[in-house]
Amino acid sequence: EVQLVESGGGLVQPGGSLRLSCAASGFTFSSYGINWVRQAPGKGLEWISYISHTSSTTYYADSVKDRFTISRDNAKNSLWLQMDSLRDEDTAVYYCARDSLAAPTAFDSWGQGILVTVSS
Amino acid sequence: SYVLTQPPSWSVAPGQTARIPCGGNNIGSKSVQWYQQKSGQAPVLVVYEDSDRPSGIPERFSGSNSGNTAILTVSRVEAGDEADYYCQVWDSSSDHAVFGGGTKLNVL
């Protein structure tokens, strides 16, 4: 069974940092691109970052560029999102989502999400 | 940046057909995905590449895409289909994934 499990969320002050983790199991992690998608309370989905299966390519939404860093370790079946200079508007549930091999622009498996709250 | 536009809500009676639109400039030239998100749960992919269904998704869910509008069709709507539905594309000009604002499907 494909599983993606996020961890590392919590309450952080504005300007602070947090590192999210996504642990993968049940599939060959090293073959898949992975994304981070977030959802502010009561709002819609917002894609924020992508990393290719070899880590050679990364993309970021303008809203997080130069503040967030995506990385992965295929030997550990793990993905991370380093979040720096956090703002109130970064408060959201953060999901990791796997690219589909059949359709690489589709996200075919999602984690359960982890809540990040930025507040003083 | 590329924008996808969805109506905030859509209502349908049980057993009827819901056709949920997603508008975008020349969206017919892009590959469109649709996700279902029930309250308190993670999104689930229900249609990819305009009209294909992942395994396990009922045939009642289908999609089409042409011109400036993509459509998710939910046939024989059931109470359990009540959820938020999001369209999504990959914008190759910016190398960003883009989601529509979401449509809440209300089953009357």
GROMACS .gro file of C-alpha atoms in nm:
model
  228
    1GLU     CA    1   0.000   0.000   0.000
    2VAL     CA    2   0.130   0.341  -0.098
    3GLN     CA    3   0.178   0.562   0.207
    4LEU     CA    4   0.300   0.916   0.252
    5VAL     CA    5   0.320   1.041   0.610
    6GLU     CA    6   0.397   1.401   0.695
    7SER     CA    7   0.543   1.514   1.026
    8GLY     CA    8   0.715   1.813   1.183
    9GLY     CA    9   0.429   2.060   1.190
   10GLY     CA   10   0.328   2.279   1.481
   11LEU     CA   11   0.317   2.634   1.610
   12VAL     CA   12   0.595   2.874   1.514
   13GLN     CA   13   0.637   3.249   1.549
   14PRO     CA   14   0.652   3.480   1.248
   15GLY     CA   15   1.005   3.493   1.115
   16GLY     CA   16   1.080   3.148   1.251
   17SER     CA   17   1.170   2.822   1.081
   18LEU     CA   18   1.024   2.474   1.061
   19ARG     CA   19   1.123   2.157   0.876
   20LEU     CA   20   0.853   1.925   0.749
   21SER     CA   21   0.920   1.562   0.670
   22CYS     CA   22   0.736   1.319   0.443
   23ALA     CA   23   0.807   0.948   0.491
   24ALA     CA   24   0.724   0.726   0.195
   25SER     CA   25   0.652   0.353   0.185
   26GLY     CA   26   0.485   0.092  -0.033
   27PHE     CA   27   0.642   0.207  -0.362
   28THR     CA   28   0.979   0.272  -0.524
   29PHE     CA   29   1.033   0.622  -0.390
   30SER     CA   30   1.337   0.688  -0.610
   31SER     CA   31   1.124   0.662  -0.926
   32TYR     CA   32   0.879   0.942  -0.846
   33GLY     CA   33   0.873   1.317  -0.846
   34ILE     CA   34   0.712   1.457  -0.530
   35ASN     CA   35   0.529   1.781  -0.457
   36TRP     CA   36   0.425   1.987  -0.157
   37VAL     CA   37   0.074   2.131  -0.167
   38ARG     CA   38  -0.080   2.339   0.109
   39GLN     CA   39  -0.429   2.445   0.212
   40ALA     CA   40  -0.493   2.745   0.433
   41PRO     CA   41  -0.786   2.708   0.676
   42GLY     CA   42  -1.112   2.718   0.482
   43LYS     CA   43  -0.932   2.785   0.154
   44GLY     CA   44  -0.840   2.597  -0.160
   45LEU     CA   45  -0.534   2.397  -0.260
   46GLU     CA   46  -0.207   2.576  -0.341
   47TRP     CA   47   0.088   2.397  -0.501
   48ILE     CA   48   0.415   2.519  -0.352
   49SER     CA   49   0.704   2.299  -0.461
   50TYR     CA   50   0.825   2.004  -0.671
   51ILE     CA   51   1.136   1.788  -0.672
   52SER     CA   52   1.227   1.538  -0.942
   53HIS     CA   53   1.309   1.176  -0.863
   54THR     CA   54   1.684   1.242  -0.882
   55SER     CA   55   1.669   1.583  -0.709
   56SER     CA   56   1.812   1.738  -1.025
   57THR     CA   57   1.509   1.964  -1.075
   58THR     CA   58   1.318   2.172  -0.823
   59TYR     CA   59   1.041   2.426  -0.869
   60TYR     CA   60   0.878   2.669  -0.627
   61ALA     CA   61   0.567   2.882  -0.621
   62ASP     CA   62   0.639   3.254  -0.614
   63SER     CA   63   0.481   3.276  -0.268
   64VAL     CA   64   0.755   3.060  -0.111
   65LYS     CA   65   1.050   3.103  -0.345
   66ASP     CA   66   1.371   3.200  -0.163
   67ARG     CA   67   1.214   3.108   0.174
   68PHE     CA   68   1.137   2.736   0.137
   69THR     CA   69   1.372   2.458   0.025
   70ILE     CA   70   1.263   2.113  -0.091
   71SER     CA   71   1.498   1.815  -0.066
   72ARG     CA   72   1.493   1.435  -0.058
   73ASP     CA   73   1.701   1.132   0.030
   74ASN     CA   74   1.606   0.830  -0.181
   75ALA     CA   75   1.808   0.597   0.042
   76LYS     CA   76   1.586   0.700   0.335
   77ASN     CA   77   1.260   0.720   0.135
   78SER     CA   78   1.221   1.068   0.274
   79LEU     CA   79   1.128   1.416   0.154
   80TRP     CA   80   1.170   1.743   0.342
   81LEU     CA   81   1.051   2.100   0.322
   82GLN     CA   82   1.268   2.352   0.503
   83MET     CA   83   1.058   2.659   0.575
   84ASP     CA   84   1.235   2.980   0.677
   85SER     CA   85   1.117   3.337   0.735
   86LEU     CA   86   0.768   3.210   0.804
   87ARG     CA   87   0.472   3.447   0.775
   88ASP     CA   88   0.119   3.442   0.908
   89GLU     CA   89  -0.005   3.355   0.560
   90ASP     CA   90   0.199   3.033   0.561
   91THR     CA   91  -0.048   2.890   0.813
   92ALA     CA   92  -0.195   2.586   0.641
   93VAL     CA   93  -0.220   2.210   0.624
   94TYR     CA   94   0.077   2.088   0.420
   95TYR     CA   95   0.048   1.776   0.206
   96CYS     CA   96   0.315   1.581   0.021
   97ALA     CA   97   0.180   1.439  -0.305
   98ARG     CA   98   0.333   1.194  -0.550
   99ASP     CA   99   0.351   1.245  -0.924
  100SER     CA  100   0.171   0.984  -1.129
  101LEU     CA  101   0.400   0.781  -1.356
  102ALA     CA  102   0.113   0.745  -1.603
  103ALA     CA  103   0.056   1.121  -1.606
  104PRO     CA  104   0.345   1.314  -1.451
  105THR     CA  105   0.145   1.634  -1.406
  106ALA     CA  106  -0.112   1.450  -1.187
  107PHE     CA  107  -0.077   1.381  -0.816
  108ASP     CA  108  -0.196   1.027  -0.757
  109SER     CA  109  -0.122   0.975  -0.389
  110TRP     CA  110  -0.135   1.221  -0.101
  111GLY     CA  111  -0.035   1.217   0.261
  112GLN     CA  112  -0.286   1.293   0.534
  113GLY     CA  113  -0.145   1.641   0.582
  114ILE     CA  114   0.024   1.823   0.870
  115LEU     CA  115  -0.081   2.154   1.021
  116VAL     CA  116   0.160   2.445   1.040
  117THR     CA  117   0.047   2.747   1.240
  118VAL     CA  118   0.243   3.071   1.221
  119SER     CA  119   0.138   3.304   1.499
  120SER     CA  120   0.283   3.516   1.776
  121SER     CA  121   0.051   3.337  -1.431
  122TYR     CA  122  -0.207   3.088  -1.550
  123VAL     CA  123  -0.549   3.107  -1.382
  124LEU     CA  124  -0.817   2.839  -1.347
  125THR     CA  125  -1.168   2.955  -1.264
  126GLN     CA  126  -1.432   2.737  -1.094
  127PRO     CA  127  -1.776   2.826  -0.957
  128PRO     CA  128  -1.771   2.822  -0.575
  129SER     CA  129  -2.065   2.585  -0.552
  130TRP     CA  130  -2.279   2.352  -0.760
  131SER     CA  131  -2.602   2.183  -0.655
  132VAL     CA  132  -2.754   1.864  -0.788
  133ALA     CA  133  -3.027   1.624  -0.681
  134PRO     CA  134  -2.943   1.260  -0.608
  135GLY     CA  135  -2.949   1.047  -0.920
  136GLN     CA  136  -2.897   1.343  -1.150
  137THR     CA  137  -2.583   1.447  -1.338
  138ALA     CA  138  -2.346   1.722  -1.221
  139ARG     CA  139  -2.123   1.893  -1.478
  140ILE     CA  140  -1.867   2.107  -1.298
  141PRO     CA  141  -1.678   2.356  -1.519
  142CYS     CA  142  -1.318   2.473  -1.495
  143GLY     CA  143  -1.223   2.771  -1.712
  144GLY     CA  144  -0.879   2.868  -1.835
  145ASN     CA  145  -0.724   3.039  -2.135
  146ASN     CA  146  -0.696   2.770  -2.406
  147ILE     CA  147  -0.721   2.502  -2.136
  148GLY     CA  148  -0.802   2.255  -2.415
  149SER     CA  149  -0.431   2.252  -2.499
  150LYS     CA  150  -0.339   2.139  -2.148
  151SER     CA  151  -0.380   1.817  -1.953
  152VAL     CA  152  -0.641   1.862  -1.679
  153GLN     CA  153  -0.669   1.672  -1.354
  154TRP     CA  154  -0.961   1.667  -1.108
  155TYR     CA  155  -0.943   1.598  -0.734
  156GLN     CA  156  -1.217   1.520  -0.485
  157GLN     CA  157  -1.170   1.639  -0.128
  158LYS     CA  158  -1.418   1.536   0.137
  159SER     CA  159  -1.440   1.728   0.463
  160GLY     CA  160  -1.134   1.677   0.680
  161GLN     CA  161  -0.963   1.446   0.431
  162ALA     CA  162  -0.677   1.466   0.184
  163PRO     CA  163  -0.758   1.517  -0.185
  164VAL     CA  164  -0.809   1.214  -0.409
  165LEU     CA  165  -0.735   1.208  -0.782
  166VAL     CA  166  -1.055   1.118  -0.970
  167VAL     CA  167  -0.970   1.215  -1.330
  168TYR     CA  168  -0.631   1.269  -1.498
  169GLU     CA  169  -0.526   1.375  -1.847
  170ASP     CA  170  -0.869   1.525  -1.913
  171SER     CA  171  -1.072   1.204  -1.909
  172ASP     CA  172  -0.884   0.906  -1.764
  173ARG     CA  173  -0.978   0.748  -1.433
  174PRO     CA  174  -0.736   0.601  -1.178
  175SER     CA  175  -0.810   0.246  -1.073
  176GLY     CA  176  -1.078   0.234  -0.806
  177ILE     CA  177  -1.259   0.546  -0.922
  178PRO     CA  178  -1.619   0.471  -1.030
  179GLU     CA  179  -1.714   0.507  -1.396
  180ARG     CA  180  -1.967   0.767  -1.283
  181PHE     CA  181  -1.676   1.015  -1.283
  182SER     CA  182  -1.566   1.137  -1.625
  183GLY     CA  183  -1.403   1.440  -1.778
  184SER     CA  184  -1.377   1.640  -2.097
  185ASN     CA  185  -1.167   1.934  -2.211
  186SER     CA  186  -1.199   2.164  -2.508
  187GLY     CA  187  -1.142   2.527  -2.592
  188ASN     CA  188  -1.146   2.734  -2.273
  189THR     CA  189  -1.341   2.494  -2.051
  190ALA     CA  190  -1.277   2.157  -1.891
  191ILE     CA  191  -1.570   1.973  -1.735
  192LEU     CA  192  -1.594   1.710  -1.463
  193THR     CA  193  -1.910   1.504  -1.502
  194VAL     CA  194  -2.049   1.308  -1.210
  195SER     CA  195  -2.332   1.083  -1.324
  196ARG     CA  196  -2.601   0.932  -1.102
  197VAL     CA  197  -2.490   1.153  -0.813
  198GLU     CA  198  -2.495   1.000  -0.468
  199ALA     CA  199  -2.494   1.162  -0.125
  200GLY     CA  200  -2.138   1.037  -0.080
  201ASP     CA  201  -2.022   1.251  -0.373
  202GLU     CA  202  -2.072   1.566  -0.169
  203ALA     CA  203  -1.725   1.720  -0.156
  204ASP     CA  204  -1.500   1.994  -0.289
  205TYR     CA  205  -1.371   1.935  -0.641
  206TYR     CA  206  -1.054   2.097  -0.774
  207CYS     CA  207  -0.923   2.115  -1.129
  208GLN     CA  208  -0.548   2.132  -1.183
  209VAL     CA  209  -0.301   2.176  -1.469
  210TRP     CA  210   0.074   2.207  -1.507
  211ASP     CA  211   0.169   2.545  -1.652
  212SER     CA  212   0.481   2.471  -1.854
  213SER     CA  213   0.551   2.842  -1.915
  214SER     CA  214   0.617   2.894  -1.544
  215ASP     CA  215   0.690   2.535  -1.435
  216HIS     CA  216   0.417   2.562  -1.174
  217ALA     CA  217   0.119   2.343  -1.095
  218VAL     CA  218  -0.201   2.546  -1.082
  219PHE     CA  219  -0.524   2.461  -0.900
  220GLY     CA  220  -0.865   2.609  -0.954
  221GLY     CA  221  -1.034   2.766  -0.654
  222GLY     CA  222  -1.252   2.460  -0.600
  223THR     CA  223  -1.623   2.386  -0.635
  224LYS     CA  224  -1.832   2.257  -0.346
  225LEU     CA  225  -2.074   1.999  -0.481
  226ASN     CA  226  -2.396   2.003  -0.282
  227VAL     CA  227  -2.623   1.702  -0.311
  228LEU     CA  228  -2.974   1.826  -0.239
   0.00000   0.00000   0.00000
